[in-house]
Amino acid sequence: MTIKYSIKATHPEAHIFTITCHIDKPEKQGQQFQLPSWIPGSYMIRDFAKNIIRFEAYDKSKNKLNVSKLNKSLWQVQACDNCISIEYDVYAWDLSVRSAHLDTTHGFFNGTSTFVAVIGQEEKPCSVDIQKPDGPHYDEWRVATSLETLEPSLYSFGQYKAENYDDLIDHPVEMGKFDLGTFEVNNIQHDIVLTGKHRADIPRICDDLKVICQTHADFFGELPQDIKRYVFLTMVVGDGYGGLEHRSSTSLLCSRDDLPFKGQHRDQQQTTEYRNFLGLCSHEYFHTWNVKKIKPEAYLPYNLNKEVYTEQLWAFEGITSYYDDLSLVRNKIITAENYLEVLGKTITRVLRGNGRNKQSVAESSFDTWTRFYQQDESAPNNIVSYYTKGSLIALGLDFTIRKATNNKKSLDDVMKLLWIEYGKKSIGIPEKMIETIASDISGENLQGFFDNYLYNTNDLPLSDYFNSVGIKLNSYISDSVDNTGGAKNTTDSNQMSSVTIGARVTNNPLGAKLTHVFDNGSAQNAGLSAGDIIIAVDSIKVTKANIEKIINSYSIDTQLEVYAFRRDELMSFKLKLNSAEDNTYYLEFDKTSDLSILDKREKWFNY
Ligand code: ZN
């Protein structure tokens, strides 16, 4: 017996999808329906049910049935001997990869925002009739999704199907007048769908994506078997960035300027923005194995009604972040120099964050629900990212295994074993199991490594790792917090400033607004706080554009009078300038490296 859903953009101008669900055999005591509170991959309680603005139920003869609400996401329909149908409206106006968005130009939804679970019947097969909006305006709309089609041809409105509820909600759907590119990996069709205003060179993007996807497929030896087709659903906007992984698709949000334009010469070096876009695609595609299949025991099955805790997100987001860019240098989509620049930026981000001394990566993973996903102005001081520091732990683990086995084994072997023994068999990974597997593969007890860098807040010995492959890790004092590292210092050392205000600032009509005030910096010591708007330093009007230049013209220990608004109150502060920190990092190849070291580097890059 199939659970039959339908979805239609009934009022695109009012951002409303109308959904129906038909159940042949409802629960005798009254059928319950529930919408998830969070979406896998984005670890925050979002209470999607708050967007359900109408909920009605009917019996076979279209008589209305009573509906009572049991909690914020759970409905109960009165007992009924026969089949029942429910009908409800979802307000969809969140332009993100996590929820649903609908207007007269396109529609996008995740099943977690739109399809209620039929409690007790979650394992039953589902069908979903994706219906075209009414009116000639929508004549040219098509549908893009990795849901399996039941009857329509590809990209059409009509009947789709899913194995069960878990499958139903893991295939986001795009509808509208999108552009499409197609390529194959291991004989499986892959589509890239672009929605929104753009002038992208789709054939070029397909060529690059094909190389990236093939690299990951070769790395694990195969595509997961249930992938019949893979879709990159891409929303192109003026300014945006994000991605969310699904079992056979990914939803992406990117900026128009990230993509190469039609007519742009292919042999031109990629822009940094395009490299970032390819890195994002690489990241989400790697997740097809790592987190969609190789996943913590706690996620099997997902409980989508409350927080689910694991300390392992460093392995799912950190390891994925490590391989997303490393794979690009391995398959020569980017140069080794590009890769060092990206790594240098990651190292700068991690080592500038004081929060890394207060929170371990394991704690960051466990508390992601309330801290990483609910960051406020204190984030740089108080939390560490399991993405960025997690990727450095992955790098450290890779180098540690390589050293212990004289380069015969690496993190690659850990990932392949995790795929064969856990992911492919749909077995969840118990907490700490990856650490045991890594120790087994290295032939050494790596508990000290994990204690230091995962469960405690120690910094990784990055210079040692890089020295072993003939790469030097350098640092310098930057004259701007906007310098995100990765490259050599271009400022003449004589003109270099050695002071800093110790805060991040943004534009404000009144002056320079502090967004983040760093621990023990000049601004914090003076009593300035995030949210304050500095209007004058030493009696000179300041803005975001000139505040660093003005500050940099003074020497260490100078005391400056600063005027700032906190709320609507004008306050004055005595700001004593601290010396700037040596925390801007870049990597460069050591040209004096001998052959044995170059050989290690080539093995790391798979050259
Ligand atoms: Zn990720």
Coordinates of C-alpha atoms and ligand atoms in Angstrom, one line a residue:
M1 CA 0.0 0.0 0.0
T2 CA 1.5 3.3 -1.2
I3 CA 1.3 6.6 0.7
K4 CA 0.2 9.0 -2.0
Y5 CA 1.3 12.6 -1.8
S6 CA 0.8 15.5 -4.2
I7 CA 2.3 19.0 -4.2
K8 CA 1.3 22.0 -6.2
A9 CA 2.4 25.7 -6.2
T10 CA -1.2 26.9 -5.7
H11 CA -0.3 30.5 -5.0
P12 CA 3.3 31.2 -6.2
E13 CA 2.7 35.0 -5.7
A14 CA 1.9 34.3 -2.0
H15 CA 4.7 31.7 -1.7
I16 CA 2.2 28.9 -1.0
F17 CA 2.6 25.2 -1.8
T18 CA -0.5 23.0 -1.2
I19 CA 0.2 19.4 -0.3
T20 CA -2.1 16.4 0.0
C21 CA -1.5 13.1 1.5
H22 CA -3.8 10.1 1.0
I23 CA -3.6 7.0 3.3
D24 CA -5.6 3.9 2.6
K25 CA -5.3 2.3 6.1
P26 CA -5.1 5.0 8.8
E27 CA -4.3 4.0 12.4
K28 CA -7.6 2.9 14.1
Q29 CA -7.3 5.1 17.1
G30 CA -6.7 8.2 14.9
Q31 CA -3.8 8.9 12.5
Q32 CA -0.9 11.1 13.5
F33 CA 1.2 13.2 11.1
Q34 CA 4.5 14.8 11.9
L35 CA 6.9 17.3 10.1
P36 CA 10.6 17.1 10.8
S37 CA 12.2 19.7 13.1
W38 CA 15.5 19.7 11.4
I39 CA 17.1 18.7 8.1
P40 CA 20.0 16.2 8.0
G41 CA 23.3 18.0 7.3
S42 CA 22.3 21.2 8.9
Y43 CA 22.3 20.6 12.7
M44 CA 19.8 23.1 14.1
I45 CA 16.2 22.8 15.3
R46 CA 14.3 24.8 12.7
D47 CA 10.8 23.7 13.4
F48 CA 9.7 23.7 9.8
A49 CA 6.1 23.1 10.9
K50 CA 5.9 26.8 11.8
N51 CA 5.3 27.3 8.1
I52 CA 2.3 25.1 7.8
I53 CA -0.5 27.6 7.8
R54 CA -3.6 25.4 7.1
F55 CA -4.1 21.7 7.9
E56 CA -7.4 19.8 7.1
A57 CA -8.4 16.2 6.9
Y58 CA -11.2 14.4 5.0
D59 CA -12.8 11.0 4.9
K60 CA -13.6 9.0 1.8
S61 CA -16.8 11.0 1.2
K62 CA -15.0 14.3 1.5
N63 CA -16.5 14.9 5.0
K64 CA -14.2 16.9 7.2
L65 CA -12.5 15.1 10.0
N66 CA -11.4 16.7 13.3
V67 CA -7.8 17.5 13.6
S68 CA -6.0 18.2 16.9
K69 CA -2.5 19.4 17.4
L70 CA -0.4 17.4 19.9
N71 CA 2.7 19.4 19.8
K72 CA 4.4 22.1 17.6
S73 CA 5.0 19.5 14.7
L74 CA 2.5 16.8 15.4
W75 CA -1.1 16.5 14.3
Q76 CA -3.8 13.9 15.0
V77 CA -6.7 13.2 12.8
Q78 CA -9.8 11.7 14.4
A79 CA -10.4 7.9 14.1
C80 CA -11.9 6.9 10.8
D81 CA -12.7 3.4 9.5
N82 CA -11.8 4.1 5.9
C83 CA -9.1 5.9 4.0
I84 CA -8.3 9.5 4.8
S85 CA -6.8 12.4 3.0
I86 CA -5.1 15.5 4.5
E87 CA -4.5 18.8 2.8
Y88 CA -2.3 21.6 4.1
D89 CA -0.5 24.8 2.9
V90 CA 3.2 25.5 3.4
Y91 CA 4.5 29.1 3.3
A92 CA 7.7 28.9 1.4
W93 CA 9.9 32.1 1.4
D94 CA 13.3 31.0 2.6
L95 CA 16.0 31.4 -0.1
S96 CA 18.4 28.8 1.4
V97 CA 19.3 25.2 0.7
R98 CA 17.6 24.1 3.9
S99 CA 14.0 24.9 3.4
A100 CA 11.6 25.9 0.7
H101 CA 11.2 29.0 -1.6
L102 CA 8.5 29.8 -4.1
D103 CA 7.6 32.8 -6.2
T104 CA 6.4 33.4 -9.7
T105 CA 9.9 32.8 -11.1
H106 CA 10.6 29.3 -9.6
G107 CA 9.9 26.9 -6.8
F108 CA 12.3 24.9 -4.6
F109 CA 11.5 22.6 -1.7
N110 CA 13.0 20.0 0.6
G111 CA 10.8 17.2 1.6
T112 CA 11.6 18.0 5.3
S113 CA 9.7 21.3 4.8
T114 CA 6.8 20.0 2.9
F115 CA 5.9 16.3 3.4
V116 CA 4.5 15.1 6.8
A117 CA 5.4 11.6 7.9
V118 CA 2.5 9.3 8.4
I119 CA 3.3 8.0 11.9
G120 CA 3.7 4.2 11.9
Q121 CA 3.8 3.9 8.2
E122 CA 7.2 5.5 7.5
E123 CA 8.5 2.4 5.8
K124 CA 5.8 2.2 3.2
P125 CA 6.6 3.2 -0.4
C126 CA 5.5 6.7 -1.4
S127 CA 4.4 8.3 -4.6
V128 CA 4.3 12.1 -5.2
D129 CA 2.4 13.9 -7.9
I130 CA 4.3 17.1 -8.6
Q131 CA 1.7 19.3 -10.3
K132 CA 2.2 22.3 -12.5
P133 CA 0.9 25.7 -11.3
D134 CA -2.2 26.9 -13.0
G135 CA -2.1 29.5 -15.8
P136 CA -0.2 30.2 -19.0
H137 CA 2.7 31.9 -17.1
Y138 CA 3.9 28.5 -16.0
D139 CA 3.7 26.7 -19.3
E140 CA 7.4 26.4 -19.8
W141 CA 8.2 25.3 -16.2
R142 CA 10.0 22.0 -15.8
V143 CA 11.0 19.9 -12.8
A144 CA 14.5 18.9 -11.6
T145 CA 15.0 16.3 -8.9
S146 CA 16.8 13.0 -8.2
L147 CA 13.4 11.4 -7.2
E148 CA 12.7 8.4 -9.4
T149 CA 10.1 9.1 -12.0
L150 CA 7.1 6.8 -12.0
E151 CA 5.4 7.8 -15.2
P152 CA 6.6 11.2 -16.5
S153 CA 9.6 11.7 -18.7
L154 CA 12.6 13.4 -17.1
Y155 CA 12.2 17.0 -16.1
S156 CA 8.4 16.9 -16.4
F157 CA 5.6 17.4 -13.9
G158 CA 3.8 14.2 -12.9
Q159 CA 4.3 11.1 -10.7
Y160 CA 7.5 10.4 -8.8
K161 CA 8.2 7.7 -6.3
A162 CA 10.3 7.0 -3.2
E163 CA 11.1 3.8 -1.4
N164 CA 9.9 5.1 2.0
Y165 CA 9.6 8.4 3.9
D166 CA 13.3 8.6 4.6
D167 CA 13.9 8.4 0.8
L168 CA 11.1 10.8 0.0
I169 CA 12.5 13.7 2.1
D170 CA 16.1 13.3 0.8
H171 CA 15.5 14.5 -2.8
P172 CA 15.0 18.3 -3.0
V173 CA 12.9 19.5 -6.0
E174 CA 13.4 22.5 -8.2
M175 CA 10.7 23.8 -10.6
G176 CA 10.9 26.7 -13.1
K177 CA 12.6 27.7 -16.3
F178 CA 16.1 26.4 -15.4
D179 CA 19.1 25.7 -17.6
L180 CA 20.6 22.2 -17.7
G181 CA 23.9 20.5 -18.4
T182 CA 24.4 16.7 -18.4
F183 CA 27.4 14.4 -18.1
E184 CA 28.1 10.8 -17.1
V185 CA 30.2 9.2 -14.4
N186 CA 30.5 5.4 -14.3
N187 CA 27.6 5.3 -16.8
I188 CA 25.3 7.2 -14.4
Q189 CA 23.7 10.4 -15.6
H190 CA 24.7 13.5 -13.7
D191 CA 22.8 16.8 -14.2
I192 CA 23.6 20.4 -13.2
V193 CA 20.6 22.6 -13.0
L194 CA 21.0 26.4 -12.9
T195 CA 18.2 28.6 -11.7
G196 CA 18.3 32.4 -11.5
K197 CA 19.9 35.0 -13.7
H198 CA 23.3 33.9 -15.0
R199 CA 25.5 33.8 -18.0
A200 CA 27.4 30.7 -17.1
D201 CA 29.4 28.5 -19.4
I202 CA 27.6 25.3 -18.6
P203 CA 29.6 22.9 -20.9
R204 CA 32.8 24.1 -19.2
I205 CA 31.3 23.6 -15.7
C206 CA 30.1 20.1 -16.8
D207 CA 33.7 19.2 -18.0
D208 CA 35.2 20.2 -14.7
L209 CA 32.5 18.5 -12.6
K210 CA 32.9 15.3 -14.5
V211 CA 36.6 15.2 -13.6
I212 CA 35.8 16.0 -9.9
C213 CA 33.0 13.4 -9.6
Q214 CA 35.1 10.7 -11.4
T215 CA 38.0 11.4 -9.0
H216 CA 35.7 10.7 -6.0
A217 CA 34.1 7.7 -7.6
D218 CA 37.5 6.2 -8.4
F219 CA 38.7 7.0 -4.8
F220 CA 35.9 4.9 -3.3
G221 CA 36.0 2.4 -6.2
E222 CA 32.3 2.8 -7.1
L223 CA 29.2 5.0 -6.7
P224 CA 26.7 4.0 -4.0
Q225 CA 24.4 1.5 -5.6
D226 CA 21.1 3.3 -5.0
I227 CA 22.2 6.3 -7.2
K228 CA 20.3 6.0 -10.4
R229 CA 20.9 9.6 -11.4
Y230 CA 22.7 12.5 -9.6
V231 CA 21.6 16.2 -9.7
F232 CA 23.5 19.4 -8.7
L233 CA 20.5 21.8 -8.0
T234 CA 22.1 25.2 -8.2
M235 CA 20.4 28.5 -7.3
V236 CA 22.4 31.4 -8.7
V237 CA 22.0 34.8 -6.9
G238 CA 23.9 38.1 -6.7
D239 CA 25.6 37.2 -3.5
G240 CA 25.3 33.8 -1.8
Y241 CA 27.2 30.6 -0.9
G242 CA 26.1 27.3 0.6
G243 CA 25.4 23.7 -0.1
L244 CA 23.6 20.7 1.4
E245 CA 24.2 17.1 0.7
H246 CA 21.6 14.5 -0.2
R247 CA 21.8 10.8 -1.2
S248 CA 21.8 11.4 -4.9
S249 CA 21.7 15.2 -5.3
T250 CA 22.9 18.4 -3.7
S251 CA 21.4 21.8 -3.3
L252 CA 23.8 24.6 -3.9
L253 CA 23.5 28.4 -3.6
C254 CA 26.2 30.4 -5.4
S255 CA 27.0 33.9 -6.6
R256 CA 26.6 34.8 -10.2
D257 CA 30.2 35.9 -10.4
D258 CA 31.5 32.5 -9.1
L259 CA 30.7 30.9 -12.4
P260 CA 32.8 31.2 -15.6
F261 CA 31.0 33.3 -18.3
K262 CA 30.1 32.0 -21.7
G263 CA 32.8 33.1 -24.1
Q264 CA 35.5 33.3 -21.4
H265 CA 38.6 31.6 -22.6
R266 CA 38.9 28.1 -21.1
D267 CA 42.7 28.2 -20.9
Q268 CA 42.5 31.3 -18.7
Q269 CA 43.3 30.6 -15.1
Q270 CA 40.2 30.0 -13.0
T271 CA 39.1 32.8 -10.8
T272 CA 39.4 32.2 -7.0
E273 CA 35.6 32.4 -6.9
Y274 CA 35.2 29.6 -9.5
R275 CA 37.7 27.5 -7.6
N276 CA 35.6 28.0 -4.5
F277 CA 32.5 26.9 -6.4
L278 CA 34.3 23.8 -7.7
G279 CA 35.5 23.1 -4.1
L280 CA 31.9 23.4 -2.9
C281 CA 30.7 20.9 -5.6
S282 CA 33.6 18.6 -4.7
H283 CA 32.7 18.8 -1.0
E284 CA 29.0 18.0 -1.5
Y285 CA 29.8 15.1 -3.9
F286 CA 32.3 13.6 -1.4
H287 CA 29.5 13.6 1.1
T288 CA 27.6 11.1 -1.1
W289 CA 29.8 8.6 0.6
N290 CA 31.0 10.4 3.7
V291 CA 28.0 11.2 5.8
K292 CA 25.2 10.0 3.5
K293 CA 26.5 6.4 3.7
I294 CA 29.4 6.4 6.1
K295 CA 27.6 7.9 9.0
P296 CA 27.5 8.0 12.8
E297 CA 25.6 5.2 14.5
A298 CA 23.5 8.0 16.1
Y299 CA 22.1 8.9 12.7
L300 CA 20.8 5.4 11.9
P301 CA 18.0 6.2 11.7
Y302 CA 17.8 10.0 12.0
N303 CA 15.5 11.2 14.7
L304 CA 14.3 14.4 13.1
N305 CA 12.2 15.5 16.0
K306 CA 15.0 16.4 18.4
E307 CA 18.8 17.0 18.6
V308 CA 21.0 14.0 17.8
Y309 CA 24.4 14.1 19.4
T310 CA 27.8 12.9 18.1
E311 CA 31.4 13.9 18.6
Q312 CA 32.3 12.7 15.2
L313 CA 31.4 15.6 12.9
W314 CA 35.2 16.3 12.5
A315 CA 35.3 13.1 10.5
F316 CA 32.2 13.9 8.4
E317 CA 32.8 17.6 7.8
G318 CA 36.5 17.9 8.6
I319 CA 37.6 14.9 6.5
T320 CA 35.2 16.0 3.7
S321 CA 36.7 19.5 3.8
Y322 CA 40.2 18.0 3.6
Y323 CA 39.5 16.0 0.6
D324 CA 37.3 18.5 -1.2
D325 CA 40.4 20.6 -2.1
L326 CA 43.0 17.9 -2.0
S327 CA 41.1 16.0 -4.7
L328 CA 41.2 19.1 -6.9
V329 CA 45.0 19.2 -6.9
R330 CA 45.2 15.4 -7.3
N331 CA 43.1 15.6 -10.5
K332 CA 44.8 18.8 -11.6
I333 CA 41.6 20.9 -11.6
I334 CA 43.7 23.4 -9.6
T335 CA 47.5 23.8 -9.4
A336 CA 49.6 22.8 -6.4
E337 CA 50.2 26.5 -5.8
N338 CA 46.5 27.2 -5.7
Y339 CA 46.1 24.4 -3.2
L340 CA 48.8 25.8 -0.9
E341 CA 47.0 29.1 -1.0
V342 CA 43.7 27.5 0.0
L343 CA 45.4 25.6 2.8
G344 CA 47.2 28.7 4.0
K345 CA 43.8 30.5 4.3
T346 CA 42.4 27.6 6.3
I347 CA 45.4 27.6 8.7
T348 CA 45.1 31.4 9.1
R349 CA 41.4 31.1 10.0
V350 CA 42.0 28.3 12.5
L351 CA 45.0 29.9 14.2
R352 CA 43.3 33.4 14.4
G353 CA 40.4 32.0 16.4
N354 CA 40.9 32.2 20.2
G355 CA 38.0 29.9 20.6
R356 CA 40.2 27.0 19.6
N357 CA 41.9 27.3 23.0
K358 CA 38.5 27.0 24.8
Q359 CA 36.5 24.4 22.9
S360 CA 37.8 21.1 21.5
V361 CA 36.7 19.9 18.1
A362 CA 34.8 17.0 19.7
E363 CA 32.9 19.5 21.9
S364 CA 32.2 21.7 18.9
S365 CA 30.7 18.7 17.1
F366 CA 28.5 17.7 20.2
D367 CA 27.3 21.2 20.8
T368 CA 26.8 22.1 17.1
W369 CA 23.0 22.5 17.7
T370 CA 23.4 25.5 20.0
R371 CA 26.8 26.8 19.2
F372 CA 28.3 26.3 15.7
Y373 CA 24.8 26.7 14.1
Q374 CA 23.9 29.6 16.4
Q375 CA 27.0 31.7 16.2
D376 CA 26.9 35.2 17.7
E377 CA 29.4 38.0 18.0
S378 CA 31.5 35.9 20.5
A379 CA 32.1 33.0 18.1
P380 CA 35.8 33.8 17.2
N381 CA 36.6 34.0 21.0
N382 CA 34.6 31.0 22.2
I383 CA 34.1 28.3 19.6
V384 CA 36.2 26.3 17.2
S385 CA 35.0 25.0 13.8
Y386 CA 34.9 21.2 13.2
Y387 CA 35.1 22.1 9.5
T388 CA 38.3 24.0 9.5
K389 CA 40.2 22.6 12.5
G390 CA 38.6 19.3 11.6
S391 CA 40.2 19.5 8.1
L392 CA 43.6 20.1 9.8
I393 CA 43.0 17.1 12.1
A394 CA 42.3 15.1 8.9
L395 CA 45.6 16.4 7.4
G396 CA 47.5 15.6 10.6
L397 CA 46.0 12.1 10.7
D398 CA 46.9 11.6 7.0
F399 CA 50.5 12.7 7.6
T400 CA 50.8 10.6 10.8
I401 CA 49.6 7.4 9.1
R402 CA 52.0 8.1 6.2
K403 CA 54.9 8.5 8.5
A404 CA 54.1 5.5 10.6
T405 CA 53.8 3.2 7.6
N406 CA 56.6 4.7 5.5
N407 CA 54.0 6.0 3.0
K408 CA 52.5 2.6 2.4
K409 CA 49.2 3.6 4.0
S410 CA 47.3 6.9 4.4
L411 CA 44.0 8.4 5.4
D412 CA 42.8 7.2 1.9
D413 CA 42.9 3.7 3.3
V414 CA 40.9 4.6 6.3
M415 CA 38.2 6.1 4.1
K416 CA 38.1 3.1 1.8
L417 CA 37.8 0.7 4.7
L418 CA 35.0 2.9 6.2
W419 CA 33.2 2.7 2.9
I420 CA 33.5 -1.1 2.5
E421 CA 32.9 -2.1 6.1
Y422 CA 30.3 0.5 7.2
G423 CA 28.9 2.8 4.4
K424 CA 28.3 0.1 1.8
K425 CA 26.7 -2.2 4.4
S426 CA 24.6 0.6 5.9
I427 CA 26.2 0.0 9.3
G428 CA 26.5 3.1 11.5
I429 CA 29.9 4.0 13.0
P430 CA 30.1 3.9 16.8
E431 CA 31.7 6.8 18.5
K432 CA 35.6 6.5 18.6
M433 CA 35.6 3.7 16.0
I434 CA 37.3 5.8 13.4
E435 CA 40.1 6.4 15.8
T436 CA 40.5 2.6 16.3
I437 CA 40.5 2.0 12.6
A438 CA 43.1 4.7 12.0
S439 CA 45.3 3.2 14.7
D440 CA 45.0 -0.3 13.1
I441 CA 45.9 1.0 9.7
S442 CA 48.9 3.0 11.0
G443 CA 50.1 0.0 13.1
E444 CA 50.5 2.4 16.0
N445 CA 48.3 3.5 18.9
L446 CA 47.1 7.0 17.8
Q447 CA 45.1 7.7 21.0
G448 CA 47.6 10.4 21.9
F449 CA 47.0 12.2 18.6
F450 CA 43.2 12.2 19.1
D451 CA 43.5 13.2 22.8
N452 CA 45.7 16.2 21.9
Y453 CA 44.0 17.5 18.8
L454 CA 40.4 16.2 18.9
Y455 CA 39.5 16.0 22.6
N456 CA 41.8 18.7 23.8
T457 CA 42.6 22.1 22.4
N458 CA 46.2 21.6 21.3
D459 CA 47.4 23.1 18.1
L460 CA 48.6 20.6 15.5
P461 CA 52.4 20.5 14.6
L462 CA 51.6 21.7 11.1
S463 CA 55.2 22.8 10.3
D464 CA 56.5 19.3 11.0
Y465 CA 53.9 17.8 8.6
F466 CA 54.6 20.3 5.9
N467 CA 58.4 20.0 6.3
S468 CA 58.1 16.3 5.7
V469 CA 56.9 17.0 2.1
G470 CA 59.2 20.0 1.4
I471 CA 56.7 22.7 2.1
K472 CA 57.4 25.7 4.4
L473 CA 54.8 27.2 6.7
N474 CA 55.5 30.9 7.1
S475 CA 53.7 33.7 8.9
Y476 CA 53.7 37.4 9.2
I477 CA 52.0 40.3 10.9
S478 CA 49.3 41.6 8.6
D479 CA 48.2 45.3 8.6
S480 CA 44.6 44.3 8.0
V481 CA 42.1 41.7 9.4
D482 CA 40.7 41.6 5.8
N483 CA 43.9 39.9 4.8
T484 CA 42.8 36.3 5.1
G485 CA 46.2 34.8 4.5
G486 CA 47.3 32.1 2.0
A487 CA 49.7 34.5 0.2
K488 CA 53.0 36.3 0.9
N489 CA 52.9 39.7 2.4
T490 CA 52.8 42.3 -0.3
T491 CA 53.2 45.3 2.0
D492 CA 56.7 46.8 2.2
S493 CA 58.1 45.8 5.6
N494 CA 59.1 49.4 6.3
Q495 CA 55.5 50.6 5.9
M496 CA 54.2 47.7 7.9
S497 CA 52.2 48.6 10.9
S498 CA 52.6 46.6 14.1
V499 CA 49.5 47.7 15.9
T500 CA 45.9 46.5 15.8
I501 CA 42.5 47.5 17.2
G502 CA 41.7 43.8 17.8
A503 CA 38.3 43.8 16.2
R504 CA 36.5 43.2 13.0
V505 CA 34.5 46.2 11.6
T506 CA 31.8 46.8 9.1
N507 CA 30.3 49.8 7.3
N508 CA 27.7 51.8 9.1
P509 CA 26.2 55.2 8.1
L510 CA 27.6 56.7 11.3
G511 CA 31.1 55.3 11.3
A512 CA 32.8 51.9 11.7
K513 CA 30.7 49.3 13.5
L514 CA 32.4 46.6 15.5
T515 CA 31.1 43.1 14.6
H516 CA 33.6 41.0 16.6
V517 CA 35.8 42.1 19.4
F518 CA 38.7 39.8 20.0
D519 CA 39.8 38.5 23.4
N520 CA 42.6 40.6 25.0
G521 CA 42.7 43.0 22.1
S522 CA 43.0 46.8 22.3
A523 CA 39.3 47.3 21.7
Q524 CA 38.2 44.8 24.4
N525 CA 40.7 46.1 26.9
A526 CA 39.4 49.6 26.3
G527 CA 35.8 48.5 27.1
L528 CA 34.5 48.5 23.5
S529 CA 32.0 45.8 22.6
A530 CA 30.6 44.2 19.5
G531 CA 27.8 46.4 18.2
D532 CA 29.5 49.7 19.1
I533 CA 29.8 52.2 16.3
I534 CA 33.1 54.1 16.5
I535 CA 32.7 57.6 15.1
A536 CA 36.0 59.2 15.9
V537 CA 39.6 58.2 16.8
D538 CA 41.8 60.9 18.2
S539 CA 39.2 63.5 17.0
I540 CA 39.2 62.2 13.4
K541 CA 36.0 60.9 11.9
V542 CA 36.4 57.2 11.0
T543 CA 34.7 54.8 8.6
K544 CA 35.2 51.1 7.8
A545 CA 37.4 52.3 4.9
N546 CA 39.8 54.4 6.9
I547 CA 39.9 53.1 10.5
E548 CA 42.7 50.6 9.9
K549 CA 44.8 53.2 8.1
I550 CA 44.3 55.7 10.9
I551 CA 45.1 53.2 13.7
N552 CA 48.1 51.9 11.7
S553 CA 49.7 55.4 11.7
Y554 CA 50.3 55.2 15.5
S555 CA 52.9 53.1 17.3
I556 CA 52.5 50.5 20.0
D557 CA 51.3 51.6 23.4
T558 CA 49.9 54.9 22.1
Q559 CA 46.7 55.8 24.0
L560 CA 43.9 57.1 21.8
E561 CA 40.7 58.8 22.6
V562 CA 37.8 56.9 20.9
Y563 CA 34.2 58.1 20.6
A564 CA 31.6 55.4 19.9
F565 CA 27.8 55.0 20.1
R566 CA 26.5 52.0 22.2
R567 CA 22.8 51.9 21.3
D568 CA 21.9 55.6 21.3
E569 CA 24.5 56.6 24.0
L570 CA 27.7 58.4 23.0
M571 CA 30.6 57.1 25.0
S572 CA 34.3 57.7 25.1
F573 CA 37.0 55.1 25.6
K574 CA 40.8 55.2 26.2
L575 CA 42.2 52.8 23.6
K576 CA 45.8 51.6 24.2
L577 CA 47.2 50.1 21.0
N578 CA 48.5 46.5 21.3
S579 CA 51.0 45.1 18.9
A580 CA 49.5 43.1 16.0
E581 CA 49.8 39.3 16.1
D582 CA 52.0 37.2 13.8
N583 CA 49.0 35.2 12.6
T584 CA 48.7 35.4 8.9
Y585 CA 50.0 32.2 7.3
Y586 CA 51.1 31.0 3.9
L587 CA 52.8 28.0 2.5
E588 CA 55.5 27.7 -0.1
F589 CA 57.5 25.0 -1.7
D590 CA 61.0 24.5 -0.3
K591 CA 63.2 24.5 -3.5
T592 CA 66.0 22.8 -1.7
S593 CA 64.1 19.6 -0.9
D594 CA 65.8 16.4 -1.8
L595 CA 64.4 13.6 -4.0
S596 CA 63.1 11.4 -1.1
I597 CA 61.1 14.4 0.2
L598 CA 59.8 15.3 -3.3
D599 CA 58.7 11.6 -3.6
K600 CA 56.6 11.9 -0.4
R601 CA 55.0 15.1 -1.8
E602 CA 54.2 13.4 -5.0
K603 CA 52.6 10.5 -3.2
W604 CA 50.5 12.9 -1.2
F605 CA 49.3 14.7 -4.4
N606 CA 48.9 11.3 -6.2
Y607 CA 51.2 12.6 -9.0
Ligands
ZN1 ZN 29.7 19.4 4.4

